[in-house]
Every structure is written in C-alpha cells, then in structure tokens.
C-alpha cells in the first residue's frame, strides 16, 4: 500500500511568486492534515480536512495560504504571493475517520520550500 | 492544548535500553499521551499512545505514571535506526481526528 506522497519534494521560488504544493493521502483516509516547520522552529499545524470539508483551519498563518481538497482525495496548498518567512518544510498527513480505535496519522516525506 | 516537557537530547549505546521521559503535569482526564518520532529527512511517524495503562507494541513500550503527570517511552534495544527526534504529544481522540501539537522533542543519539 502506498504511503502519503507529496509533490514536489523541493521547490525554490522567488519572493512574490506563487507555489502550489500537492498531497496525496493514503487511499481511504478521509482525514488530511497540513503541517509545516519553518527554520529553527517546531512543527506547526496548519489545517485539517475531513473529506473535502475544512474541519480546523486555525493554524493557517494568513490569507496568502489557500488549501483545497476537491472531491475529498488529494489536497493542494497554495502560497500566493510567497514571502521569505514561508521557507520551510511542509508536511502532509492522513488518517482514517474512526469511531472506536485510535487512528494514527501517517506523514508524507514533506516538501521543502525555499523562498529567495 | 496541554503542554509537555522533554529533555533536549539524550544519548544511548546501541543494543541498550533507552528511557525517554516526558512531563505533562497539566494533563486533563481526556488527554491521550502520544509519541511520534522523526527520522532524519523524513516526516514524523507514530510510535505509540496510551491513556492510563502501560502499553506495548512492536516498536516500544509506554509507561504512564499513576497520576498521569509523566510518562516514559521505552525502547528496549536501541539501534542506530532509532536515532531520531522523539515527540511526546497530548491530544484528545475523537471520531474525526485531531491535530497534533509538536514541541521541541528529544533528540536521541545512538552510539555504536
């Protein structure tokens, strides 16, 4: 079974440009999360989808960030326009929606974003 | 979200047991204790979780204090592959999932 995949693995853009990150969760996982680690800081939660609905977007830093999950499958995270402080590693994770047992989050390898 | 306190780093010899402590004095009755780890250049991965009783799985054991204000992740025989950052995280479990709140974690170094 394929794990969580993220594309691209690395993106280098200039300040002011737009970048779109993609996450493909494990098949059947209705929960999808975005996290990021900026330089020298801890991993921070960005938002959580249940299927195509945003369950919690309390971690989104500002309106330059837009996340979508059309059809409840893959998700995209767009940064427009990118700023220097957006540089970091963006992780996606997915998990099952369950009622009784705990459903661990499975993380992708991350996308390293560098804004010059 | 309740806070956890972990040592910044620990060192272990290969093939020896490792005890990674975590303090969570403000834990609530419905908070589960989770451990995740992040190997170099990878995303975090789940290790173990528990509520009140000690837990064992193929990766590790989790020992939870009776008052639940602290816990210890136990790796029974550390290998070089266990060198990673280990995160102790408190969160509640409900049907539709929940975010993870990462702290700084403990950097575990394993010497051969």
mmCIF file of C-alpha atoms in Angstrom:
data_model
loop_
_atom_site.group_PDB
_atom_site.id
_atom_site.type_symbol
_atom_site.label_atom_id
_atom_site.label_comp_id
_atom_site.label_asym_id
_atom_site.label_seq_id
_atom_site.Cartn_x
_atom_site.Cartn_y
_atom_site.Cartn_z
ATOM 1 C CA UNK A 1 0.000 0.000 0.000
ATOM 2 C CA UNK A 2 1.381 3.377 -0.990
ATOM 3 C CA UNK A 3 2.029 5.873 1.768
ATOM 4 C CA UNK A 4 1.321 9.583 1.785
ATOM 5 C CA UNK A 5 3.015 11.240 -1.153
ATOM 6 C CA UNK A 6 3.895 14.878 -1.616
ATOM 7 C CA UNK A 7 4.926 16.813 -4.678
ATOM 8 C CA UNK A 8 7.285 18.440 -5.310
ATOM 9 C CA UNK A 9 9.936 17.248 -2.899
ATOM 10 C CA UNK A 10 11.713 20.582 -3.173
ATOM 11 C CA UNK A 11 10.668 23.944 -4.590
ATOM 12 C CA UNK A 12 12.770 27.060 -4.953
ATOM 13 C CA UNK A 13 10.933 30.242 -5.866
ATOM 14 C CA UNK A 14 11.443 33.953 -5.631
ATOM 15 C CA UNK A 15 9.620 36.225 -3.250
ATOM 16 C CA UNK A 16 6.301 37.272 -4.708
ATOM 17 C CA UNK A 17 5.824 34.169 -6.821
ATOM 18 C CA UNK A 18 3.147 31.540 -6.372
ATOM 19 C CA UNK A 19 3.746 27.936 -5.382
ATOM 20 C CA UNK A 20 1.333 25.041 -5.135
ATOM 21 C CA UNK A 21 2.112 22.004 -3.035
ATOM 22 C CA UNK A 22 0.261 18.757 -3.514
ATOM 23 C CA UNK A 23 -0.503 15.929 -1.121
ATOM 24 C CA UNK A 24 -1.932 12.528 -1.980
ATOM 25 C CA UNK A 25 -3.159 10.787 1.173
ATOM 26 C CA UNK A 26 -3.362 7.065 1.730
ATOM 27 C CA UNK A 27 -6.362 5.682 -0.131
ATOM 28 C CA UNK A 28 -9.442 5.648 2.068
ATOM 29 C CA UNK A 29 -8.125 8.188 4.566
ATOM 30 C CA UNK A 30 -10.733 10.879 4.976
ATOM 31 C CA UNK A 31 -8.647 12.935 7.390
ATOM 32 C CA UNK A 32 -5.946 15.059 5.815
ATOM 33 C CA UNK A 33 -3.665 17.452 7.700
ATOM 34 C CA UNK A 34 -1.110 20.054 6.707
ATOM 35 C CA UNK A 35 1.781 20.975 9.000
ATOM 36 C CA UNK A 36 4.951 22.959 8.467
ATOM 37 C CA UNK A 37 8.303 23.544 10.079
ATOM 38 C CA UNK A 38 9.929 26.872 9.413
ATOM 39 C CA UNK A 39 13.616 27.355 10.087
ATOM 40 C CA UNK A 40 14.568 26.745 13.688
ATOM 41 C CA UNK A 41 11.009 26.356 14.858
ATOM 42 C CA UNK A 42 8.797 23.471 15.861
ATOM 43 C CA UNK A 43 6.420 21.620 13.583
ATOM 44 C CA UNK A 44 3.173 23.603 13.494
ATOM 45 C CA UNK A 45 -0.315 22.527 12.494
ATOM 46 C CA UNK A 46 -1.877 24.418 9.605
ATOM 47 C CA UNK A 47 -5.236 22.826 8.881
ATOM 48 C CA UNK A 48 -7.317 19.669 8.885
ATOM 49 C CA UNK A 49 -9.731 18.360 6.264
ATOM 50 C CA UNK A 50 -12.370 15.721 6.811
ATOM 51 C CA UNK A 51 -13.113 14.621 3.267
ATOM 52 C CA UNK A 52 -13.497 17.876 1.360
ATOM 53 C CA UNK A 53 -14.542 19.979 4.356
ATOM 54 C CA UNK A 54 -12.191 22.109 6.430
ATOM 55 C CA UNK A 55 -12.558 20.796 9.966
ATOM 56 C CA UNK A 56 -9.980 23.096 11.559
ATOM 57 C CA UNK A 57 -8.001 25.849 9.842
ATOM 58 C CA UNK A 58 -6.876 27.600 12.996
ATOM 59 C CA UNK A 59 -3.205 27.215 12.109
ATOM 60 C CA UNK A 60 -3.265 28.934 8.733
ATOM 61 C CA UNK A 61 -0.898 31.892 9.133
ATOM 62 C CA UNK A 62 -2.635 34.401 6.844
ATOM 63 C CA UNK A 63 -4.723 34.773 3.711
ATOM 64 C CA UNK A 64 -1.764 34.159 1.445
ATOM 65 C CA UNK A 65 -2.284 30.469 2.128
ATOM 66 C CA UNK A 66 -5.141 28.598 0.449
ATOM 67 C CA UNK A 67 -5.794 24.913 0.918
ATOM 68 C CA UNK A 68 -8.233 22.868 -1.106
ATOM 69 C CA UNK A 69 -9.325 19.271 -1.224
ATOM 70 C CA UNK A 70 -11.771 18.953 -4.065
ATOM 71 C CA UNK A 71 -13.529 15.597 -4.149
ATOM 72 C CA UNK A 72 -12.064 14.596 -0.837
ATOM 73 C CA UNK A 73 -8.989 12.937 -2.326
ATOM 74 C CA UNK A 74 -5.760 14.832 -2.887
ATOM 75 C CA UNK A 75 -5.134 18.271 -1.433
ATOM 76 C CA UNK A 76 -3.263 21.334 -2.598
ATOM 77 C CA UNK A 77 -1.749 24.124 -0.566
ATOM 78 C CA UNK A 78 -1.138 27.311 -2.493
ATOM 79 C CA UNK A 79 1.026 30.153 -1.257
ATOM 80 C CA UNK A 80 0.405 33.409 -3.113
ATOM 81 C CA UNK A 81 2.440 35.572 -3.008
ATOM 82 C CA UNK A 82 5.260 33.746 -1.259
ATOM 83 C CA UNK A 83 7.334 35.608 1.336
ATOM 84 C CA UNK A 84 10.774 34.813 2.723
ATOM 85 C CA UNK A 85 9.329 33.640 6.032
ATOM 86 C CA UNK A 86 7.338 30.939 4.247
ATOM 87 C CA UNK A 87 10.521 28.943 3.691
ATOM 88 C CA UNK A 88 10.471 25.623 5.477
ATOM 89 C CA UNK A 89 9.279 22.049 5.183
ATOM 90 C CA UNK A 90 5.595 21.411 4.607
ATOM 91 C CA UNK A 91 4.263 18.060 5.768
ATOM 92 C CA UNK A 92 1.022 16.394 4.903
ATOM 93 C CA UNK A 93 -0.511 13.626 6.980
ATOM 94 C CA UNK A 94 -3.586 11.463 6.655
ATOM 95 C CA UNK A 95 -5.602 9.171 8.885
ATOM 96 C CA UNK A 96 -8.797 7.179 8.909
ATOM 97 C CA UNK A 97 -12.008 8.503 10.357
ATOM 98 C CA UNK A 98 -12.959 6.086 13.076
ATOM 99 C CA UNK A 99 -15.327 5.673 15.944
ATOM 100 C CA UNK A 100 -13.592 3.437 18.436
ATOM 101 C CA UNK A 101 -9.952 2.787 17.802
ATOM 102 C CA UNK A 102 -7.230 5.347 17.514
ATOM 103 C CA UNK A 103 -6.192 6.257 14.010
ATOM 104 C CA UNK A 104 -2.590 7.261 13.785
ATOM 105 C CA UNK A 105 -1.516 9.971 11.432
ATOM 106 C CA UNK A 106 0.691 8.886 8.548
ATOM 107 C CA UNK A 107 3.039 11.587 7.357
ATOM 108 C CA UNK A 108 4.479 12.211 3.949
ATOM 109 C CA UNK A 109 8.158 12.997 3.393
ATOM 110 C CA UNK A 110 7.481 16.715 3.157
ATOM 111 C CA UNK A 111 8.042 19.439 0.583
ATOM 112 C CA UNK A 112 10.989 21.702 1.231
ATOM 113 C CA UNK A 113 10.076 25.235 0.131
ATOM 114 C CA UNK A 114 12.791 27.816 -0.304
ATOM 115 C CA UNK A 115 11.770 31.407 -1.000
ATOM 116 C CA UNK A 116 14.615 33.624 -2.211
ATOM 117 C CA UNK B 1 -3.599 22.033 24.280
ATOM 118 C CA UNK B 2 -1.742 20.704 27.312
ATOM 119 C CA UNK B 3 1.999 21.215 27.308
ATOM 120 C CA UNK B 4 4.703 18.593 27.625
ATOM 121 C CA UNK B 5 8.291 18.914 28.799
ATOM 122 C CA UNK B 6 11.063 16.718 27.427
ATOM 123 C CA UNK B 7 14.855 16.795 27.716
ATOM 124 C CA UNK B 8 16.514 18.440 24.731
ATOM 125 C CA UNK B 9 18.722 15.462 23.971
ATOM 126 C CA UNK B 10 19.745 12.027 25.175
ATOM 127 C CA UNK B 11 22.409 9.576 24.194
ATOM 128 C CA UNK B 12 22.367 5.803 24.225
ATOM 129 C CA UNK B 13 24.602 2.919 23.271
ATOM 130 C CA UNK B 14 23.472 0.521 20.613
ATOM 131 C CA UNK B 15 21.711 -2.599 21.898
ATOM 132 C CA UNK B 16 20.948 -0.983 25.257
ATOM 133 C CA UNK B 17 17.526 0.120 26.550
ATOM 134 C CA UNK B 18 16.547 3.774 26.332
ATOM 135 C CA UNK B 19 14.088 5.564 28.607
ATOM 136 C CA UNK B 20 12.759 8.824 27.212
ATOM 137 C CA UNK B 21 10.896 10.868 29.837
ATOM 138 C CA UNK B 22 8.028 13.297 29.350
ATOM 139 C CA UNK B 23 6.362 15.523 31.925
ATOM 140 C CA UNK B 24 2.786 16.667 31.437
ATOM 141 C CA UNK B 25 1.624 17.997 34.797
ATOM 142 C CA UNK B 26 -1.405 19.818 33.346
ATOM 143 C CA UNK B 27 -2.810 16.786 31.544
ATOM 144 C CA UNK B 28 -6.592 16.563 31.535
ATOM 145 C CA UNK B 29 -8.612 13.437 32.105
ATOM 146 C CA UNK B 30 -9.406 13.025 28.415
ATOM 147 C CA UNK B 31 -5.908 13.676 27.058
ATOM 148 C CA UNK B 32 -4.166 10.754 25.451
ATOM 149 C CA UNK B 33 -0.362 10.554 25.533
ATOM 150 C CA UNK B 34 1.113 10.046 22.079
ATOM 151 C CA UNK B 35 4.670 9.526 20.941
ATOM 152 C CA UNK B 36 5.835 10.232 17.442
ATOM 153 C CA UNK B 37 9.373 10.279 16.116
ATOM 154 C CA UNK B 38 11.046 11.906 13.159
ATOM 155 C CA UNK B 39 13.953 10.188 11.495
ATOM 156 C CA UNK B 40 16.403 12.376 9.547
ATOM 157 C CA UNK B 41 14.935 13.753 6.307
ATOM 158 C CA UNK B 42 11.578 12.042 6.863
ATOM 159 C CA UNK B 43 8.154 13.002 8.100
ATOM 160 C CA UNK B 44 7.145 12.128 11.657
ATOM 161 C CA UNK B 45 5.936 8.607 12.330
ATOM 162 C CA UNK B 46 3.686 7.202 15.019
ATOM 163 C CA UNK B 47 5.321 5.208 17.789
ATOM 164 C CA UNK B 48 2.759 4.500 20.490
ATOM 165 C CA UNK B 49 -0.053 6.016 22.509
ATOM 166 C CA UNK B 50 -1.895 5.419 25.780
ATOM 167 C CA UNK B 51 -4.372 6.834 28.260
ATOM 168 C CA UNK B 52 -3.827 5.319 31.718
ATOM 169 C CA UNK B 53 -2.375 1.832 31.431
ATOM 170 C CA UNK B 54 1.074 0.893 30.254
ATOM 171 C CA UNK B 55 1.182 -0.072 26.581
ATOM 172 C CA UNK B 56 3.436 -2.287 24.489
ATOM 173 C CA UNK B 57 3.780 -2.634 20.747
ATOM 174 C CA UNK B 58 6.380 -3.888 18.340
ATOM 175 C CA UNK B 59 8.286 -0.621 18.416
ATOM 176 C CA UNK B 60 8.300 0.380 22.059
ATOM 177 C CA UNK B 61 6.645 0.423 25.464
ATOM 178 C CA UNK B 62 4.906 3.313 27.147
ATOM 179 C CA UNK B 63 4.945 3.552 30.920
ATOM 180 C CA UNK B 64 2.435 6.013 32.368
ATOM 181 C CA UNK B 65 2.664 7.277 35.937
ATOM 182 C CA UNK B 66 -0.270 6.555 38.200
ATOM 183 C CA UNK B 67 -1.155 10.258 38.442
ATOM 184 C CA UNK B 68 -0.624 10.589 34.655
ATOM 185 C CA UNK B 69 1.578 13.630 35.123
ATOM 186 C CA UNK B 70 4.515 11.944 33.474
ATOM 187 C CA UNK B 71 5.282 9.100 31.124
ATOM 188 C CA UNK B 72 8.287 7.279 29.729
ATOM 189 C CA UNK B 73 8.857 5.870 26.277
ATOM 190 C CA UNK B 74 10.995 2.765 26.451
ATOM 191 C CA UNK B 75 12.998 1.426 23.530
ATOM 192 C CA UNK B 76 14.104 -1.987 24.692
ATOM 193 C CA UNK B 77 17.191 -2.310 22.496
ATOM 194 C CA UNK B 78 18.268 0.835 20.731
ATOM 195 C CA UNK B 79 19.599 0.504 17.211
ATOM 196 C CA UNK B 80 21.268 3.083 15.006
ATOM 197 C CA UNK B 81 17.984 3.351 13.146
ATOM 198 C CA UNK B 82 16.324 4.641 16.313
ATOM 199 C CA UNK B 83 18.345 7.867 16.201
ATOM 200 C CA UNK B 84 15.632 10.471 15.742
ATOM 201 C CA UNK B 85 13.724 13.302 17.383
ATOM 202 C CA UNK B 86 11.061 11.888 19.711
ATOM 203 C CA UNK B 87 7.946 13.915 20.412
ATOM 204 C CA UNK B 88 5.609 13.444 23.378
ATOM 205 C CA UNK B 89 2.207 14.911 22.454
ATOM 206 C CA UNK B 90 -1.061 15.219 24.330
ATOM 207 C CA UNK B 91 -4.304 15.300 22.425
ATOM 208 C CA UNK B 92 -7.826 14.090 22.701
ATOM 209 C CA UNK B 93 -9.137 11.354 20.493
ATOM 210 C CA UNK B 94 -12.426 11.733 18.759
ATOM 211 C CA UNK B 95 -14.098 10.305 15.718
ATOM 212 C CA UNK B 96 -12.986 12.909 13.192
ATOM 213 C CA UNK B 97 -9.352 13.066 14.185
ATOM 214 C CA UNK B 98 -7.404 15.809 15.876
ATOM 215 C CA UNK B 99 -4.349 17.917 15.216
ATOM 216 C CA UNK B 100 -1.005 17.111 16.765
ATOM 217 C CA UNK B 101 0.772 19.865 18.709
ATOM 218 C CA UNK B 102 4.515 19.281 18.459
ATOM 219 C CA UNK B 103 7.032 20.603 20.953
ATOM 220 C CA UNK B 104 10.784 20.637 20.527
ATOM 221 C CA UNK B 105 11.087 16.936 21.302
ATOM 222 C CA UNK B 106 14.114 14.953 22.457
ATOM 223 C CA UNK B 107 16.987 14.318 20.074
ATOM 224 C CA UNK B 108 18.110 10.743 20.629
ATOM 225 C CA UNK B 109 21.640 9.868 19.580
ATOM 226 C CA UNK B 110 22.640 6.223 19.412
ATOM 227 C CA UNK B 111 26.308 5.282 19.570
ATOM 228 C CA UNK B 112 27.667 2.119 18.034
#
